[in-house]
Coordinates of C-alpha atoms in Angstrom, one line a residue:
X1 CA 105.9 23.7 71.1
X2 CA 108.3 25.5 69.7
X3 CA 110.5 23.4 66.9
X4 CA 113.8 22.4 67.1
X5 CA 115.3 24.8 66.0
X6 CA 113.7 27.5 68.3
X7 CA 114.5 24.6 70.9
X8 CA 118.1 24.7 70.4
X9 CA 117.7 28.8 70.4
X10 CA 116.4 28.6 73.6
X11 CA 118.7 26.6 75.0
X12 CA 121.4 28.4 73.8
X13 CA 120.0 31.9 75.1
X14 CA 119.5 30.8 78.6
X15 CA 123.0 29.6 78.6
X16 CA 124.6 32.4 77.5
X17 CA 122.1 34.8 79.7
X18 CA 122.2 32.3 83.1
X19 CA 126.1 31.6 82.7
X20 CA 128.1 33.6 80.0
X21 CA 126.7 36.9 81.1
X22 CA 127.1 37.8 85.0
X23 CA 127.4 42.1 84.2
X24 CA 127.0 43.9 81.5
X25 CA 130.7 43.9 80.7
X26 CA 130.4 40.8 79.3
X27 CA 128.6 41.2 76.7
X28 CA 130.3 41.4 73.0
X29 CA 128.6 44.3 71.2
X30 CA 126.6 47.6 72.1
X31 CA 123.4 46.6 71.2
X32 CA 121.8 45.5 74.3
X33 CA 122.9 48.5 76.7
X34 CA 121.3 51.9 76.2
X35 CA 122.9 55.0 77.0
X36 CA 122.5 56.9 79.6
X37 CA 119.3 59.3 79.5
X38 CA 117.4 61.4 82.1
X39 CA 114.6 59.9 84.0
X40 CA 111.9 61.4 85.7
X41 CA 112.0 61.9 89.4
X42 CA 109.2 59.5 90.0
X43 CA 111.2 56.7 88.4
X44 CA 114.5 57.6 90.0
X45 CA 112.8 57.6 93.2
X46 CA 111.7 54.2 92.6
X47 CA 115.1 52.6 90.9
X48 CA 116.5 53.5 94.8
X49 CA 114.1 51.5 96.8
X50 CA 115.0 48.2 94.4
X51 CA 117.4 45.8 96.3
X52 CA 120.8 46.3 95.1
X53 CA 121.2 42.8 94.0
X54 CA 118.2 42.9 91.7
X55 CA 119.3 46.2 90.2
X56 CA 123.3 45.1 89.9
X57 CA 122.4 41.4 88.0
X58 CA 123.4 41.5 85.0
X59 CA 122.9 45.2 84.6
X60 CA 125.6 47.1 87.0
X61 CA 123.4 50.1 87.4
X62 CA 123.0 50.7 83.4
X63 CA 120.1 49.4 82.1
X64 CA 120.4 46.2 79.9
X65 CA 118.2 46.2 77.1
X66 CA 116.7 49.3 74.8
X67 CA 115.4 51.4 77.5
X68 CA 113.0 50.9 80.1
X69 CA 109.5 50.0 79.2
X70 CA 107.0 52.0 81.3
X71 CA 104.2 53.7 79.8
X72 CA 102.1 56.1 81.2
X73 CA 99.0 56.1 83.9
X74 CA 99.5 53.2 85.6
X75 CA 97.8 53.3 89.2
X76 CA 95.6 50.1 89.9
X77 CA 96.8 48.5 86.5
X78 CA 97.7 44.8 86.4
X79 CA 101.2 44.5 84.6
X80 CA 102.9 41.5 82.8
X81 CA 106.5 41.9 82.4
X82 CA 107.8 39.5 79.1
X83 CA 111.4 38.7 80.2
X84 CA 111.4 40.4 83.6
X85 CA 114.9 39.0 84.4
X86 CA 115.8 39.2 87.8
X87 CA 113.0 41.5 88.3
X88 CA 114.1 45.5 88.6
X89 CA 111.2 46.6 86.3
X90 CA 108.9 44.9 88.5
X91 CA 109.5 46.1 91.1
X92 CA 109.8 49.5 89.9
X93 CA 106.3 48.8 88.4
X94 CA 105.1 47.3 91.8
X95 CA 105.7 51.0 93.2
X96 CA 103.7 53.1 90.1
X97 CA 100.9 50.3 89.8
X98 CA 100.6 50.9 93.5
X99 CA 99.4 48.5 96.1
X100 CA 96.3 47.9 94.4
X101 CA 97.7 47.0 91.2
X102 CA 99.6 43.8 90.4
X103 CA 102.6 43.0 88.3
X104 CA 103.6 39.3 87.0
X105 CA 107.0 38.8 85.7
X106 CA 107.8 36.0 83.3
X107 CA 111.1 34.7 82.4
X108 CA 112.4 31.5 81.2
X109 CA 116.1 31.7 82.9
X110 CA 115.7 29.9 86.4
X111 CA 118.9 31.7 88.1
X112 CA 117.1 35.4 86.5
X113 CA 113.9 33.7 88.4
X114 CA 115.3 32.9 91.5
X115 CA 117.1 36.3 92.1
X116 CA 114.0 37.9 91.7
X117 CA 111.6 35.7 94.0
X118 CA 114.4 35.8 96.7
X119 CA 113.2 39.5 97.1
X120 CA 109.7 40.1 97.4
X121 CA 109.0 40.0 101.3
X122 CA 111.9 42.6 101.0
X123 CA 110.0 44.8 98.4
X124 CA 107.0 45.1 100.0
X125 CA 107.9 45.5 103.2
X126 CA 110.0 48.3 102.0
X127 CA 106.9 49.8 99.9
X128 CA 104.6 49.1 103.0
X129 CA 102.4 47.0 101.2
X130 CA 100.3 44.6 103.5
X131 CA 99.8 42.0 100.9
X132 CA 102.3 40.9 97.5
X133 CA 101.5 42.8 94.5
X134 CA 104.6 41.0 92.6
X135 CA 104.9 37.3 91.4
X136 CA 107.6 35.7 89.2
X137 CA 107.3 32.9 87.2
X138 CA 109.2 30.3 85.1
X139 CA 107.7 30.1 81.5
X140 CA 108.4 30.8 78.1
X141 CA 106.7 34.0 76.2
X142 CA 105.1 32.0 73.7
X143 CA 103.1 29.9 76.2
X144 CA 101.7 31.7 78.7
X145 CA 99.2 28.9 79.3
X146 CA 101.7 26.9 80.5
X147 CA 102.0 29.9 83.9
X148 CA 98.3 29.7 84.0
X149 CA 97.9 33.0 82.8
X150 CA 94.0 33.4 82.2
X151 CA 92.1 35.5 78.9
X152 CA 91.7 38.8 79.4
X153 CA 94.0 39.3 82.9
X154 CA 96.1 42.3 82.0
X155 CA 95.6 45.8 81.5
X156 CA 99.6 46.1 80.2
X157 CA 102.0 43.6 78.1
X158 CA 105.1 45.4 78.9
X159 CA 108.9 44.0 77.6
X160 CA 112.1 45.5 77.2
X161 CA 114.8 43.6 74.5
X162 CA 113.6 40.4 75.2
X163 CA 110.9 39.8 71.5
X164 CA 114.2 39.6 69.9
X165 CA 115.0 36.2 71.4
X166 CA 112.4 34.2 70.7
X167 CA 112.1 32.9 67.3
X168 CA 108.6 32.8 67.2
X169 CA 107.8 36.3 67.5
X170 CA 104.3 35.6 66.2
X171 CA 103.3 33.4 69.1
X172 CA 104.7 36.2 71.4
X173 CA 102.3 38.6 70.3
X174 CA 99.5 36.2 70.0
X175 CA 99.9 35.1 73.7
X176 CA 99.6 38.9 74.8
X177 CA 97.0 39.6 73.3
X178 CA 95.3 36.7 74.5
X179 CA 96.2 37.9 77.8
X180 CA 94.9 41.4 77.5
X181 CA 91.7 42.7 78.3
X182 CA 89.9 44.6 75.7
X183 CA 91.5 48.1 75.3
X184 CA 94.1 46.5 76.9
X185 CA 98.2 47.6 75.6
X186 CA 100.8 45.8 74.6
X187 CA 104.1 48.5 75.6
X188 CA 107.5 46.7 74.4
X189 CA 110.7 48.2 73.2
X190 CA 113.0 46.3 71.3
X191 CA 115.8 45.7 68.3
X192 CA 114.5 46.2 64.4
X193 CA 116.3 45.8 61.7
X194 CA 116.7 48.3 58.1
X195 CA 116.4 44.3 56.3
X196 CA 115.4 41.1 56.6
X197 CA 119.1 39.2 57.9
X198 CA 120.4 36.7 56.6
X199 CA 121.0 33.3 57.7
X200 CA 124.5 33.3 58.3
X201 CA 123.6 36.1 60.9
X202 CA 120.1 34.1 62.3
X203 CA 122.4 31.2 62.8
X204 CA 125.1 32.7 65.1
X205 CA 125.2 31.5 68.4
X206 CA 126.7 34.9 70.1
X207 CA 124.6 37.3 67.4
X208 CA 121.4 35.1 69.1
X209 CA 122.7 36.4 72.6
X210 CA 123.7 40.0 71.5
X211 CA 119.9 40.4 70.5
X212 CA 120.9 41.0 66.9
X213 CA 120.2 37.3 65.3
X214 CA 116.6 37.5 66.2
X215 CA 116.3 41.4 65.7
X216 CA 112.9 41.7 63.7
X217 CA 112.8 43.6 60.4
X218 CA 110.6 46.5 61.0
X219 CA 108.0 45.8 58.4
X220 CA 107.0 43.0 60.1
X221 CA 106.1 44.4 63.2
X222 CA 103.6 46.0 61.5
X223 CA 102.4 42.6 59.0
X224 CA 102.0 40.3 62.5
X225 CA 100.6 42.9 64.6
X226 CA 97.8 42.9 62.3
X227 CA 97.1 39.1 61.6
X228 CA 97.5 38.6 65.9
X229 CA 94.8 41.5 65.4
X230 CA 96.2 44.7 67.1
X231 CA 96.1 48.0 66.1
X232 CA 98.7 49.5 64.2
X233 CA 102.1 50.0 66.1
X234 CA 102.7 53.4 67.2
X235 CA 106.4 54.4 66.9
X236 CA 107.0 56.0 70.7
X237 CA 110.9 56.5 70.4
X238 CA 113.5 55.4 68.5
X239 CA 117.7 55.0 69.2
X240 CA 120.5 54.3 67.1
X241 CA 122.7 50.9 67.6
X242 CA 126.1 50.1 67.4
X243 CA 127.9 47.0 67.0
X244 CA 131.4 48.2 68.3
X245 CA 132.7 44.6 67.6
X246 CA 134.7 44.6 64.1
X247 CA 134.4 40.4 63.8
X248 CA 130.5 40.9 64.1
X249 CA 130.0 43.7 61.8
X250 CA 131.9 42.0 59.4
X251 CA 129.3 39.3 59.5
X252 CA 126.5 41.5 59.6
X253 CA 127.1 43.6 56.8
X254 CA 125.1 46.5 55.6
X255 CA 122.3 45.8 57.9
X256 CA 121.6 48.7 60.4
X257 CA 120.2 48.0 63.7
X258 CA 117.9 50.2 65.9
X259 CA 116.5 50.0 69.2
X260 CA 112.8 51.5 69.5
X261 CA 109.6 51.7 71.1
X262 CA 106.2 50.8 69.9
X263 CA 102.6 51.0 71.5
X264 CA 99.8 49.0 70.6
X265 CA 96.4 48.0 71.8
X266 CA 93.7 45.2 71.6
X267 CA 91.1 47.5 70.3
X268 CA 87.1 45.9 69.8
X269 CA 86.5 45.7 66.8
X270 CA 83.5 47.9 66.8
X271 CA 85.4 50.7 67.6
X272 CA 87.0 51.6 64.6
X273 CA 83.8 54.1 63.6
X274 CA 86.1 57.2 62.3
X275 CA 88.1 60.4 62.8
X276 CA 87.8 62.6 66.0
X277 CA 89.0 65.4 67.6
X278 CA 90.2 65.5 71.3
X279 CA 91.1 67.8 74.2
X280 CA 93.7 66.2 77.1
X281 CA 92.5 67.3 80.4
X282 CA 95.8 66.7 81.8
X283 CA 95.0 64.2 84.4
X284 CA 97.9 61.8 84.4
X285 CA 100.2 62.2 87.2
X286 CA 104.0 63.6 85.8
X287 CA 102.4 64.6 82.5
X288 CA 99.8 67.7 83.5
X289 CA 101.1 69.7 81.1
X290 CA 101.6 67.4 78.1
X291 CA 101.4 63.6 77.0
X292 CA 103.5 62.6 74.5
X293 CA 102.0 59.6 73.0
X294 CA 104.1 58.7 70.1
X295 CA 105.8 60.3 67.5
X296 CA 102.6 61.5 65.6
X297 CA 100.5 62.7 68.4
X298 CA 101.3 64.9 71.2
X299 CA 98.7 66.0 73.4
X300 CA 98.7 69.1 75.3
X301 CA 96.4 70.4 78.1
X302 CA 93.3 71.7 76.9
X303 CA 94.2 72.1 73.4
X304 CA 92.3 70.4 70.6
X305 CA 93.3 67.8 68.4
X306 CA 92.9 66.3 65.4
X307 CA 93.1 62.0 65.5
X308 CA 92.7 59.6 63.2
X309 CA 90.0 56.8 63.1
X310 CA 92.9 54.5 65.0
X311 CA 93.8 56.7 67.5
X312 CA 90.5 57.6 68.1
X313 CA 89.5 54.3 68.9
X314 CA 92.4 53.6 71.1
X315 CA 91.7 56.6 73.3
X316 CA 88.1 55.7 73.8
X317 CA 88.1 52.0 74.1
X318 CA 91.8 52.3 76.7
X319 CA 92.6 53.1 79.9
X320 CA 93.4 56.9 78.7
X321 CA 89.4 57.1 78.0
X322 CA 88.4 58.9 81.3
X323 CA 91.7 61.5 80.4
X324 CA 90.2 62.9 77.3
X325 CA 87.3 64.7 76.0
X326 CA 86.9 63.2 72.4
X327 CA 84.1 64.0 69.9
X328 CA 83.4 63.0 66.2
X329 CA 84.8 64.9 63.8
X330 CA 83.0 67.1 61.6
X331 CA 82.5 65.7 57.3
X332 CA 85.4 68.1 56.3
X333 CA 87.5 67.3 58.9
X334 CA 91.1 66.8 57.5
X335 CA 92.9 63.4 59.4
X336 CA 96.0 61.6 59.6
X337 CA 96.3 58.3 57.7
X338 CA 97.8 55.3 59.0
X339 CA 101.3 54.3 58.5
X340 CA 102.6 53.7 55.0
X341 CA 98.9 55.3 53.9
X342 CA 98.9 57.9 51.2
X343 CA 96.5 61.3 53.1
X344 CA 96.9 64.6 54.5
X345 CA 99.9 63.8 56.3
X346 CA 101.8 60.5 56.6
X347 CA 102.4 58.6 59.9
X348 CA 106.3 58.4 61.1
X349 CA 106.3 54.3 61.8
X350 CA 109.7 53.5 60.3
X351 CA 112.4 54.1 63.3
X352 CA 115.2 54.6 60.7
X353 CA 113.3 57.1 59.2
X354 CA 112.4 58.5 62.5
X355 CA 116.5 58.4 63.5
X356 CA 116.7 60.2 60.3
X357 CA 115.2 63.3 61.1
X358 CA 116.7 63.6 64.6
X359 CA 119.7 63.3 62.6
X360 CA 118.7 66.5 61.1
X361 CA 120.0 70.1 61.3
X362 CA 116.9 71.5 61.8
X363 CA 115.4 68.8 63.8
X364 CA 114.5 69.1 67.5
X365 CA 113.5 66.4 69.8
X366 CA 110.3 68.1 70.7
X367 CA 109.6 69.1 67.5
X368 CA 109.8 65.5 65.9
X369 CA 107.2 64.2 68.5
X370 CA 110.0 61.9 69.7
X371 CA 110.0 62.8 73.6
X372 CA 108.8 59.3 75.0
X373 CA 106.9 59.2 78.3
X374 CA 110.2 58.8 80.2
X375 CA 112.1 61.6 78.5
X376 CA 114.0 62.4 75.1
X377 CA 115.5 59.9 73.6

């Protein structure tokens, strides 16, 4: 139960998101609308064949939140979507996942709910699927028991700007990881923070609905993510934020904001046995050529890299096992450390820092390692 403060938060945040906010127009700040980037075919190709009441509520054809949240090599994969709204990433999942697969959406606004159940017959018919491969569900993040959502039932935790509301983030993570099967990944993107905020900014109403209030200093990611027991975060991409609302920076301050991407998995435990080397084979449809898995590691067709113990063990104990050739490394084999580790070369897992360097003169997205799996950022 959450207490009652995180009561009154809730509360709040389904008011402002089931009454206050009808389009994306009226919201108060920047924070929760990305700009506009390029998106594979595939996914284009898939946005059209989402009814255009699901894909105009609340976002108007821009996408609300920090960016869509679909990782890669997804066919067969079962899919929970944290805050799925009124259900457009669903049912862009339900088309990659294919009929086979099966994607759950949970979100704790009924009207959000009710948009999105109102079009499944719709959906599927329209995919040609004989049989639902979508449900929606009423429930809060933190208690997926409450859905009946089993142990171990997901291949993906996917959410997009939605962590950020809840003011347990803790329970969050610990629920999806609960939900995941071994190997399984959690794929989220969301708000961080350069500093921990203050409470004058945690305890403002319209700050709560902007997705700044609950924005998570970036530091902690890392902290929770290792007592829930994940692996370490991997930085995918990384965007800056603006407030654009001269009363609410005011209150803010000198805290800057940033939307970014993180990857992480639910790794056994006796996987962690070292350093590695490993060769892509380029078998994941739209990214042949070249998977770019983070900011650190980009993996290119037949080429051999060098990993660390932790992304060593997520590529062999993941669904992206049967899509590389990996082998131990030799005793004198130089690897990457983890993030915030002193070695060879130091891990980008700071998305300021990250923002940093694209900010460069010499800096290229490419380059930088900061091409996500649905294009530059």
């Amino acid at each position: 139960m959450a207490d009652p403060c995180g009561k009154q938060i809730h509360r709040e945040v389904q008011d402002y998101y089931g009454r206050e906010l009808q389009k994306s127009e009226d919201l108060k700040t920047n924070a929760c609308i990305t700009s506009s980037r390029p998106l594979p075919k595939a996914v284009n190709d898939a946005l059209e064949c989402v009814h255009e009441e699901v894909v105009a509520s609340l976002a108007s054809h821009r996408y609300y939140g920090c960016g869509l949240s679909i990782p890669e090599c997804l066919v067969s994969c079962r899919i929970l979507d944290l805050g799925s709204g009124s259900g457009r990433d669903c049912y862009l999942l339900s088309q990659l996942v294919g009929e086979h697969g099966h994607v759950t959406g949970i979100d704790m606004t009924e009207s959000q709910v009710k948009v999105a159940k109102k079009h499944i017959a719709y959906h599927m018919d329209k995919f040609g699927y004989q049989r639902p491969n979508v449900e929606f569900l009423q429930a809060y993040m933190e208690n997926l028991r409450d859905a009946g959502l089993a142990d171990e039932s997901y291949d993906i935790v996917i959410s997009n700007c939605v962590i950020n509301l809840v003011p347990d983030k803790k329970a969050v993570l610990q629920e999806a990881y609960r939900v995941l099967k071994p190997g399984g990944e959690m794929y989220f993107s969301d708000i961080y923070t350069s500093q921990r905020l203050s409470d004058a900014v945690r305890k403002h109403r319209v700050l709560w609905g902007e997705c700044l209030a609950g924005a998570l200093y970036w530091r902690d990611l890392y902290s929770i993510a290792k007592e829930v027991g994940f692996s370490p975060p991997c930085l995918v991409t990384a965007s800056p934020i603006t407030i654009g609302n001269k009363e609410l920076e005011g209150i803010i301050g000198d805290c800057r904001f940033a939307s970014a991407t993180f990857r992480m998995f639910k790794v056994p435990g006796n996987s962690w046995s070292g350093p590695g080397q490993v060769i892509y084979n380029g078998g994941i449809v739209g990214h042949e050529q070249e998977l770019v898995f983070d900011a650190n590691f980009t993996f290119k067709e037949g080429e051999v890299v060098d990993v660390d113990a932790e992304m060593a063990a997520i590529l062999q104990t993941s669904r992206f096992s049967k899509e590389f050739l990996i082998r131990t490394s030799g005793p004198n084999a130089a690897a990457q450390q983890g993030c915030c580790h002193k070695g060879v070369k130091e891990k980008i897992c700071d998305p300021f820092q990250l923002l940093e360097q694209l900010a460069a003169p010499d800096s290229t997205c490419h380059a930088r390692g900061t091409c996500g799996p649905l294009g530059c950022c």
